[in-house]
Coordinates of C-alpha atoms in Angstrom, one line a residue:
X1 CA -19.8 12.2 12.6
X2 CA -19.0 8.9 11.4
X3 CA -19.2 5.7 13.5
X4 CA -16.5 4.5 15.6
X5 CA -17.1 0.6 13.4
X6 CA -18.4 0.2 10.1
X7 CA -20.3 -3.1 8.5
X8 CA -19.6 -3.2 4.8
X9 CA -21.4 -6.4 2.8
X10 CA -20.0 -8.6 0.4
X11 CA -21.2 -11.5 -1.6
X12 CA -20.4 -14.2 1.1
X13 CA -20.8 -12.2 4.1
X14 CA -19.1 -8.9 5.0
X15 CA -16.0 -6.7 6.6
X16 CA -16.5 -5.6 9.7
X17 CA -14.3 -2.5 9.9
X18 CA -12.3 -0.8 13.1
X19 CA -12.1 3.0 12.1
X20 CA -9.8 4.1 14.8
X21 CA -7.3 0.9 15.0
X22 CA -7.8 0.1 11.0
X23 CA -8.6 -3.4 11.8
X24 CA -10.6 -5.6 9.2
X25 CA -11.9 -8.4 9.5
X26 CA -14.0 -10.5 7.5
X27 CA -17.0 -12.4 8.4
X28 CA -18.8 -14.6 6.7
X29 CA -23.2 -14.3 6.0
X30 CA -23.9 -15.3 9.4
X31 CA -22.0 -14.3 11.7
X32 CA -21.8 -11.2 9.6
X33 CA -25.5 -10.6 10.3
X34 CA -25.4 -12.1 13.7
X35 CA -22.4 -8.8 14.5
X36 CA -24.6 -6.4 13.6
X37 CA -27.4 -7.8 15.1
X38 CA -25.3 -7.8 18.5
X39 CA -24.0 -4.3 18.0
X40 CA -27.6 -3.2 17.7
X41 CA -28.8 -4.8 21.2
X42 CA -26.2 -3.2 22.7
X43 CA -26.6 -0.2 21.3
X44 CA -23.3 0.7 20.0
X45 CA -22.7 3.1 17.4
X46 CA -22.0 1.5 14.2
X47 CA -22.3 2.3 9.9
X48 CA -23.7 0.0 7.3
X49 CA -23.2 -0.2 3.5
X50 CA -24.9 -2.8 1.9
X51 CA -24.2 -4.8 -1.4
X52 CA -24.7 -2.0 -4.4
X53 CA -27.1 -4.1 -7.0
X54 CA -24.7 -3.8 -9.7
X55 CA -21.9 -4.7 -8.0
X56 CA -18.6 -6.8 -9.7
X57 CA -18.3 -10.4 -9.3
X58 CA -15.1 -10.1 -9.8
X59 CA -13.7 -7.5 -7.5
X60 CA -14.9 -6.6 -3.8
X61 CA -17.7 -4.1 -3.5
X62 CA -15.1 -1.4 -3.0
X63 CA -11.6 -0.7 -2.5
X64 CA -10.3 -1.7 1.0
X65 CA -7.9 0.9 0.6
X66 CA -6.8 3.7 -2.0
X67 CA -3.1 5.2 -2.5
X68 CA -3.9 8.8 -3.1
X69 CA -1.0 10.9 -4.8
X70 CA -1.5 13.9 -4.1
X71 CA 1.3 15.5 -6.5
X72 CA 4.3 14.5 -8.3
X73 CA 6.3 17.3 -6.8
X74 CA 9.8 15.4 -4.3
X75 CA 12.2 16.6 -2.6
X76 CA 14.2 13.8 -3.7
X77 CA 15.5 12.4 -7.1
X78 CA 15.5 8.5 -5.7
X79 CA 16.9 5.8 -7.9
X80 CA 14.1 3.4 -7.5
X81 CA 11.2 5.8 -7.7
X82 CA 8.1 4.2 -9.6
X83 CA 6.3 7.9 -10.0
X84 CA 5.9 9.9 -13.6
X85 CA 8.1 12.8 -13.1
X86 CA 5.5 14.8 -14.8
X87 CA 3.8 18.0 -13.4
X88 CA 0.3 16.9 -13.5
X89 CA -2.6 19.7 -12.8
X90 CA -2.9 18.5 -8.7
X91 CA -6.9 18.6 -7.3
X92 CA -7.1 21.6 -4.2
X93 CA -8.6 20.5 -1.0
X94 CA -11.9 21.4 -1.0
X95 CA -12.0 19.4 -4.7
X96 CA -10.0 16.6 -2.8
X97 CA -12.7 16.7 0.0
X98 CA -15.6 16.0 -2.0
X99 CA -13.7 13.0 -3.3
X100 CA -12.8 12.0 -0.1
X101 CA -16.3 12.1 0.9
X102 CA -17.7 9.7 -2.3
X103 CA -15.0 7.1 -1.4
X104 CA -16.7 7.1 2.2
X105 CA -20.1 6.7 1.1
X106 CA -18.8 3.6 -1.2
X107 CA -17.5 2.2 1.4
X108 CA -13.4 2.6 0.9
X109 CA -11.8 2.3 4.3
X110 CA -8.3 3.5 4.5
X111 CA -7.2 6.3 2.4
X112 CA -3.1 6.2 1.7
X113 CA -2.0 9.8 1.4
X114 CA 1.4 9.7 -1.1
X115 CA 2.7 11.7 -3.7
X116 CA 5.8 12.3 -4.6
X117 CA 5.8 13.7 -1.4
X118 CA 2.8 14.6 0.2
X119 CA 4.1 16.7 2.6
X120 CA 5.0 19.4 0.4
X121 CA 1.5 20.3 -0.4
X122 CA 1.5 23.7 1.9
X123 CA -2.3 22.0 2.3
X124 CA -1.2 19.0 3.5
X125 CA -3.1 19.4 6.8
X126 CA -6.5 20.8 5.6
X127 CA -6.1 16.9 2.7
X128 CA -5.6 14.8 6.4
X129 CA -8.2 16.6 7.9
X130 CA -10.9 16.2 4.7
X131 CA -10.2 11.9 5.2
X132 CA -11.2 12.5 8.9
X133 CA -13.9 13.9 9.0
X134 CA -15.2 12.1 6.1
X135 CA -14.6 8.7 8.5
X136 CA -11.5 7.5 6.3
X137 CA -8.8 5.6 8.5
X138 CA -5.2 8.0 7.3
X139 CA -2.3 6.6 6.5
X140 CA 1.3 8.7 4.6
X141 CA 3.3 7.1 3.0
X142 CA 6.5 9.4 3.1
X143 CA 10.6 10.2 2.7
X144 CA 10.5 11.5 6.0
X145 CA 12.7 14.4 4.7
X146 CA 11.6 17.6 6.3
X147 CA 12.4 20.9 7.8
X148 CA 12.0 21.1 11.7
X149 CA 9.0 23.1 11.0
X150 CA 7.3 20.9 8.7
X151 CA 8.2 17.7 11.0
X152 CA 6.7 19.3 14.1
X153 CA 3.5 20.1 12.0
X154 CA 3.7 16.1 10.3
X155 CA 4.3 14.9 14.0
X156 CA 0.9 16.5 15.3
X157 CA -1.6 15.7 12.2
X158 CA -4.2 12.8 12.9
X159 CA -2.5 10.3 11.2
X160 CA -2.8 6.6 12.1
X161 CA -0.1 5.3 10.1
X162 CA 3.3 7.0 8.8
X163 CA 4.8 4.4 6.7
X164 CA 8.2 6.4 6.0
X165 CA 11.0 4.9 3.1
X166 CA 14.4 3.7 4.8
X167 CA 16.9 1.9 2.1
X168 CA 19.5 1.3 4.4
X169 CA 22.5 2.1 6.3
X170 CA 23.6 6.1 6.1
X171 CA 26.1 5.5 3.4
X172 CA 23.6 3.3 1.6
X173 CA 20.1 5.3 1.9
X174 CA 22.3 8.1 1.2
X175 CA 23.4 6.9 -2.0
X176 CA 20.3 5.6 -2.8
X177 CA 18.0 8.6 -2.0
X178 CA 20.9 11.7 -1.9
X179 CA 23.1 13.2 0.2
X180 CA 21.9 14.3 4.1
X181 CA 18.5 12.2 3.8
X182 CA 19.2 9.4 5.9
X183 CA 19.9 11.8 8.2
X184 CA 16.4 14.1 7.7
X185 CA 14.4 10.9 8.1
X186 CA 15.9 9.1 11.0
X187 CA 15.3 12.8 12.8
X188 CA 11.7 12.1 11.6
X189 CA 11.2 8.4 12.9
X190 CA 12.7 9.8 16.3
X191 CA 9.9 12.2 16.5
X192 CA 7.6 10.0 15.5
X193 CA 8.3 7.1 17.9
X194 CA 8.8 9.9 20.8
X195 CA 5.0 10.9 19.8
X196 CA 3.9 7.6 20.2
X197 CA 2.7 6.9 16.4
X198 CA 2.3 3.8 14.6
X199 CA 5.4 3.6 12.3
X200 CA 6.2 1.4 9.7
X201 CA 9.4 1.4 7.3
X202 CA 9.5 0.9 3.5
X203 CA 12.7 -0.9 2.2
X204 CA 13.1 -1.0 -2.0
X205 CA 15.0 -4.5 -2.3
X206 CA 18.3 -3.7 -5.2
X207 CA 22.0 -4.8 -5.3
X208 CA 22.7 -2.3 -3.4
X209 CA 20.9 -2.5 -0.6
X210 CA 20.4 -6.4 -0.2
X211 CA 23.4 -7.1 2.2
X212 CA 22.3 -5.0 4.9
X213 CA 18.8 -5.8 6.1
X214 CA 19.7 -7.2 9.5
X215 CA 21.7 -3.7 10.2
X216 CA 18.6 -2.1 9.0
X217 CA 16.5 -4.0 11.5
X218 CA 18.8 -3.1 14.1
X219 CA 18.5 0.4 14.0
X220 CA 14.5 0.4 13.5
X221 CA 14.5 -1.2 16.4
X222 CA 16.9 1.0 18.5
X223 CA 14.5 3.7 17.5
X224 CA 11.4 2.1 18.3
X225 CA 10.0 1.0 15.1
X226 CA 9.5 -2.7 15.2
X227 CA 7.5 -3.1 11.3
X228 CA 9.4 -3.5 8.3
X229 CA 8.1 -4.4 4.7
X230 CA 10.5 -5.0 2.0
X231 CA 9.3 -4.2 -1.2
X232 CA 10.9 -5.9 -4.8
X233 CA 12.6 -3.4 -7.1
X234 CA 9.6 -2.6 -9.8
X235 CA 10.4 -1.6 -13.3
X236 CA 8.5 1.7 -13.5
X237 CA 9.7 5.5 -13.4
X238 CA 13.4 6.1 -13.0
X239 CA 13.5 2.4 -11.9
X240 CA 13.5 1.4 -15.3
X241 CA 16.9 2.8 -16.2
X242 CA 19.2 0.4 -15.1
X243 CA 16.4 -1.8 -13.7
X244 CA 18.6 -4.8 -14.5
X245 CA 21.6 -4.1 -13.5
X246 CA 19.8 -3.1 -9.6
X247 CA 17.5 -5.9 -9.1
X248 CA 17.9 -8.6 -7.5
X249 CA 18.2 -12.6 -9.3
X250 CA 15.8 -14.9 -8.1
X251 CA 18.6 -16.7 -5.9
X252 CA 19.2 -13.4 -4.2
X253 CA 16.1 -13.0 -3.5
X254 CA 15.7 -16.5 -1.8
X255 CA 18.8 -15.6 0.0
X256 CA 16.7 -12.6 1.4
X257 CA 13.9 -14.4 2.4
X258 CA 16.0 -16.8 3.9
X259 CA 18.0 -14.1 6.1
X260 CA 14.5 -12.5 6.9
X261 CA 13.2 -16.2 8.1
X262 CA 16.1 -16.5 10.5
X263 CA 15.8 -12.3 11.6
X264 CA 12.1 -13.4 12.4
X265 CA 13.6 -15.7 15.1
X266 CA 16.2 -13.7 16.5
X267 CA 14.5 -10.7 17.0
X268 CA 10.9 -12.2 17.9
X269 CA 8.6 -8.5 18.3
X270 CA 10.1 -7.6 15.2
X271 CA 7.5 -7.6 12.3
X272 CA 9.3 -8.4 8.3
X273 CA 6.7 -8.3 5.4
X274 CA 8.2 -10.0 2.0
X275 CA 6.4 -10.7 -1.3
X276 CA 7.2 -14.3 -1.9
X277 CA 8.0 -16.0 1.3
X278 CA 7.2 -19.2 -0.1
X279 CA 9.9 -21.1 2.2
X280 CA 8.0 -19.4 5.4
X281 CA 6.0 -22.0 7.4
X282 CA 3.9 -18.7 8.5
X283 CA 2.3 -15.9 6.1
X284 CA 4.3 -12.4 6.9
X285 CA 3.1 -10.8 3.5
X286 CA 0.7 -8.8 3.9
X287 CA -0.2 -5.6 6.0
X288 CA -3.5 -5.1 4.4
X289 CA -5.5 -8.7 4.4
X290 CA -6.4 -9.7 1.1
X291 CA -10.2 -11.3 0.8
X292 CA -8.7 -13.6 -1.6
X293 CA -5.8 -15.1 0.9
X294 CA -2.6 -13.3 -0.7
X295 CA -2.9 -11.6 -3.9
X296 CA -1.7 -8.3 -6.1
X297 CA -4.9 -6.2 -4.9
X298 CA -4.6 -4.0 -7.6
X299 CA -7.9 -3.2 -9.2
X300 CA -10.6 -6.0 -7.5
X301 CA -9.5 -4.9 -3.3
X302 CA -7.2 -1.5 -4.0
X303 CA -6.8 1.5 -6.1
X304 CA -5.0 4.6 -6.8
X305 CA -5.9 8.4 -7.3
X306 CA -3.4 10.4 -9.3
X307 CA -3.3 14.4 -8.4
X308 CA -5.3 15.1 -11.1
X309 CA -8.7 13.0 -9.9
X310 CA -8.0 10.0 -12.5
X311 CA -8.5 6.6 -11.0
X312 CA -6.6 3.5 -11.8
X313 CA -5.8 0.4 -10.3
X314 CA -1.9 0.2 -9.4
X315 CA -0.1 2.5 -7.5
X316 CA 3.0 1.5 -9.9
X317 CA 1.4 0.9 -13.2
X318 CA 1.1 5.0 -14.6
X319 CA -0.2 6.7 -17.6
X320 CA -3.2 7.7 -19.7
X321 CA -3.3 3.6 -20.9
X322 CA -3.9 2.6 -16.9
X323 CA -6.4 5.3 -16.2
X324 CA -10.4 3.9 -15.8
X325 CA -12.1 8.0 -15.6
X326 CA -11.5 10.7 -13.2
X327 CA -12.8 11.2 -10.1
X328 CA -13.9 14.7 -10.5
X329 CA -16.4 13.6 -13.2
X330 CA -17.5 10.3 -12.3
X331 CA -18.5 8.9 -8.9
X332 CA -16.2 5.7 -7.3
X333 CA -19.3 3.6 -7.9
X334 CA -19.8 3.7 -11.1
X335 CA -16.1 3.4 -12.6
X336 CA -15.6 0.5 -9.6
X337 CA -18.3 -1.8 -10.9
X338 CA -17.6 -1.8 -14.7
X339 CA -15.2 -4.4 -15.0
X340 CA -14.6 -3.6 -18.4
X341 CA -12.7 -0.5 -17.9
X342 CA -10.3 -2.4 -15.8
X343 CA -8.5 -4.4 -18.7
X344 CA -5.7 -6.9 -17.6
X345 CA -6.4 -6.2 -13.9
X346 CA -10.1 -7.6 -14.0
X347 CA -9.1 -10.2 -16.7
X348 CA -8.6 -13.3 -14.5
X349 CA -7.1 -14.9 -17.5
X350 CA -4.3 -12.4 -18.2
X351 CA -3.7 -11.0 -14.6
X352 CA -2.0 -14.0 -13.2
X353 CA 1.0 -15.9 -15.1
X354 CA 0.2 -19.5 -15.7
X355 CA 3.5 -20.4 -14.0
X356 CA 1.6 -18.7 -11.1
X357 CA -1.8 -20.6 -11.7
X358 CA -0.3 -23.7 -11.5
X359 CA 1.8 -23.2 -8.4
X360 CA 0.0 -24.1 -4.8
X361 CA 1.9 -21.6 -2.9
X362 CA 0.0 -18.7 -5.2
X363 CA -2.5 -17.2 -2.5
X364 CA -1.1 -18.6 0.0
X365 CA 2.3 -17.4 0.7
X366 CA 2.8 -15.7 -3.0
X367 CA 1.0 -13.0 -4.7
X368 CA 2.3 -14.3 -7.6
X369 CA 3.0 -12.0 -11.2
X370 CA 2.8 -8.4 -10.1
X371 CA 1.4 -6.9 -13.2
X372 CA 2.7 -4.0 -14.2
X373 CA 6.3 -5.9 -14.3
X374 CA 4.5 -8.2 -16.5
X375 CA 2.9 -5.8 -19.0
X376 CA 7.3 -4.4 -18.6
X377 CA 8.6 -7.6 -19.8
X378 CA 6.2 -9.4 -22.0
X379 CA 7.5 -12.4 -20.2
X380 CA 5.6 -15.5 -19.4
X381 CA 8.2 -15.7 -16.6
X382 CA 8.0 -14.0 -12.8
X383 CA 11.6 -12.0 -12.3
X384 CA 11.7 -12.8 -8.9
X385 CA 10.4 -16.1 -8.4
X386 CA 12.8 -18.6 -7.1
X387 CA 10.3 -21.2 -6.9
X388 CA 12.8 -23.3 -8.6
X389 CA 15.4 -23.0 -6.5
X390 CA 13.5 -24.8 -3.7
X391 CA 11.2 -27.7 -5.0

């Protein structure tokens, strides 16, 4: 049984982990020490993982979190969906356990269950089950589209975070996502809030959703969900069709962030997450914190599984040219520390745009480039920044 709080080193000091609320927190050498030190004298129950000797210096010792896809099978044909459509061979549970249980030896703390979507593995529960007993804090990311059946069985699974997708208003999510799902996923955030879980909302920013965000805050919090993240369009999957006609300029963007500056006033308890709030006085960005301030995470603090075993570092970027080795074959360890197989996303030079180097809101308010639009465009320029616009 693992430990209620787990101690994981780093270079200049260490995490100090919260399994049961998913709290991190970083310390640094000696008050790291100094915790654990404390912990022992009272003689609380704790984990330790320790600095591998062959660890990166240019990533952390191991993902702080790691998007698992379980399959590519959906219930939905959404317009903005990043995933391969592809039917790729998907890992059974017991496979799925043993992987589970190398990521908690490394040291990984959160696993985010995803697919497609998740839920329609018939398995689903014996996957959430394998991450808990193996000490991994659960989180789904989800449509929310279910039967009563499967809701009632999603409702009661030892889940910590449901992070479900919302685009909007009914006759927007509708036409977004297809006909009757708004519906299907409201029915599933009511149960959900009624349960007392933690809930969180995934909006996909686009034309045609960018007008009503403040409606969209008022029914999340009618229905007791009071966290929002709104996520840029990306150019991958069936986003790419028409991927400039649906996303947004960099003025409407700024026009975003200024509407979700003033929403953070008027509705105070109400939690908004945005990639480049530049013209916040206060960073909202980020619901995982980054050891590097604000960042893209992908490949030095976060990874992704596809349903097959093979490990990569983006949960967007796809395809035989992102994957770093499977996870069937090869332990997290050994694929995590060779920064050679990581390419761009361990290549400090080519990860982050220059117009991003030089800016002094870039890990601060700004994650800056996100990488796989860059390696889409070939541009030395960031689509959404509206940096521009306001110096």
């Amino acid at each position: 049984m693992s430990e209620k709080i787990l101690f994981r080193q780093e270079r200049n000091g260490g995490y100090k982990f919260n399994r049961e609320t998913g709290k991190v927190e970083f310390l640094e050498d000696d008050k790291f020490n100094n915790e654990i030190q404390e912990f022992k004298k009272r003689n609380e129950g704790l984990d330790i993982i320790s600095l591998p000797e062959n660890s990166s210096e240019i990533s952390l010792s191991a993902p702080l979190v790691i998007w698992h896809e379980t399959t590519h099978a959906c219930n939905l044909n959404c317009k903005e969906c990043v995933r391969d459509k592809g039917h790729e061979k998907e890992l059974n549970a017991e496979e799925i356990s043993q992987i589970y249980a190398d990521l908690a030896s490394s040291g990984v703390f959160e696993i985010r269950v995803t697919g497609g979507e998740a839920c329609l593995r018939p398995d689903i529960e014996k996957i959430v089950h394998a991450a808990k007993k193996n000490g991994l804090y659960v989180s789904l990311t989800s449509n929310g589209v279910y039967s009563s059946e499967l809701r009632n069985k999603i409702v009661n699974l030892p889940i910590e975070l449901y992070i479900l997708s919302l685009d909007g208003t009914e006759q927007i999510h509708d036409s977004i996502r297809g006909k009757g799902s708004y519906s299907s996923t409201m029915d599933t955030i009511k149960a959900l809030t009624q349960a007392h879980k933690n809930v969180r909302i995934n909006t996909v920013l686009m034309q045609e959703n960018k007008d009503c965000i403040e409606e969209l805050v008022k029914i999340l919090n009618c229905n007791g969900v009071s966290k929002l993240t709104l996520i840029p369009l990306r150019p991958w999957g069936s986003a790419v069709k028409d991927f400039h006609k649906n996303k947004l300029t960099p003025e409407q963007y700024m026009n975003v962030v200024k509407e979700v500056n003033e929403l953070r006033k008027k509705y105070p308890g109400f939690s908004i997450a945005t990639n480049y709030d530049i013209i916040s006085t206060t960073n909202h960005g980020s619901n995982v914190p980054s050891h590097w301030s604000k960042m893209c995470m992908a490949g030095i603090e976060a990874a992704c599984i596809s349903p097959s075993g093979n490990l990569r570092a983006c949960i967007v970027a796809s395809g035989e040219g992102f994957n770093v080795g499977n996870l069937t074959q090869s332990k997290l360890s050994t694929l995590w520390h060779n920064d050679k197989i990581w390419g761009i996303f361990r290549d400090i030079d080519r990860r982050v745009l220059e117009q991003c180097k030089k800016c002094p809101d870039y890990t601060t308010k700004c994650p800056g480039s996100c990488i796989a639009m860059t390696e889409f465009s070939k541009s030395p320029q960031e689509m959404y920044c509206f940096k521009h616009l306001v110096a």
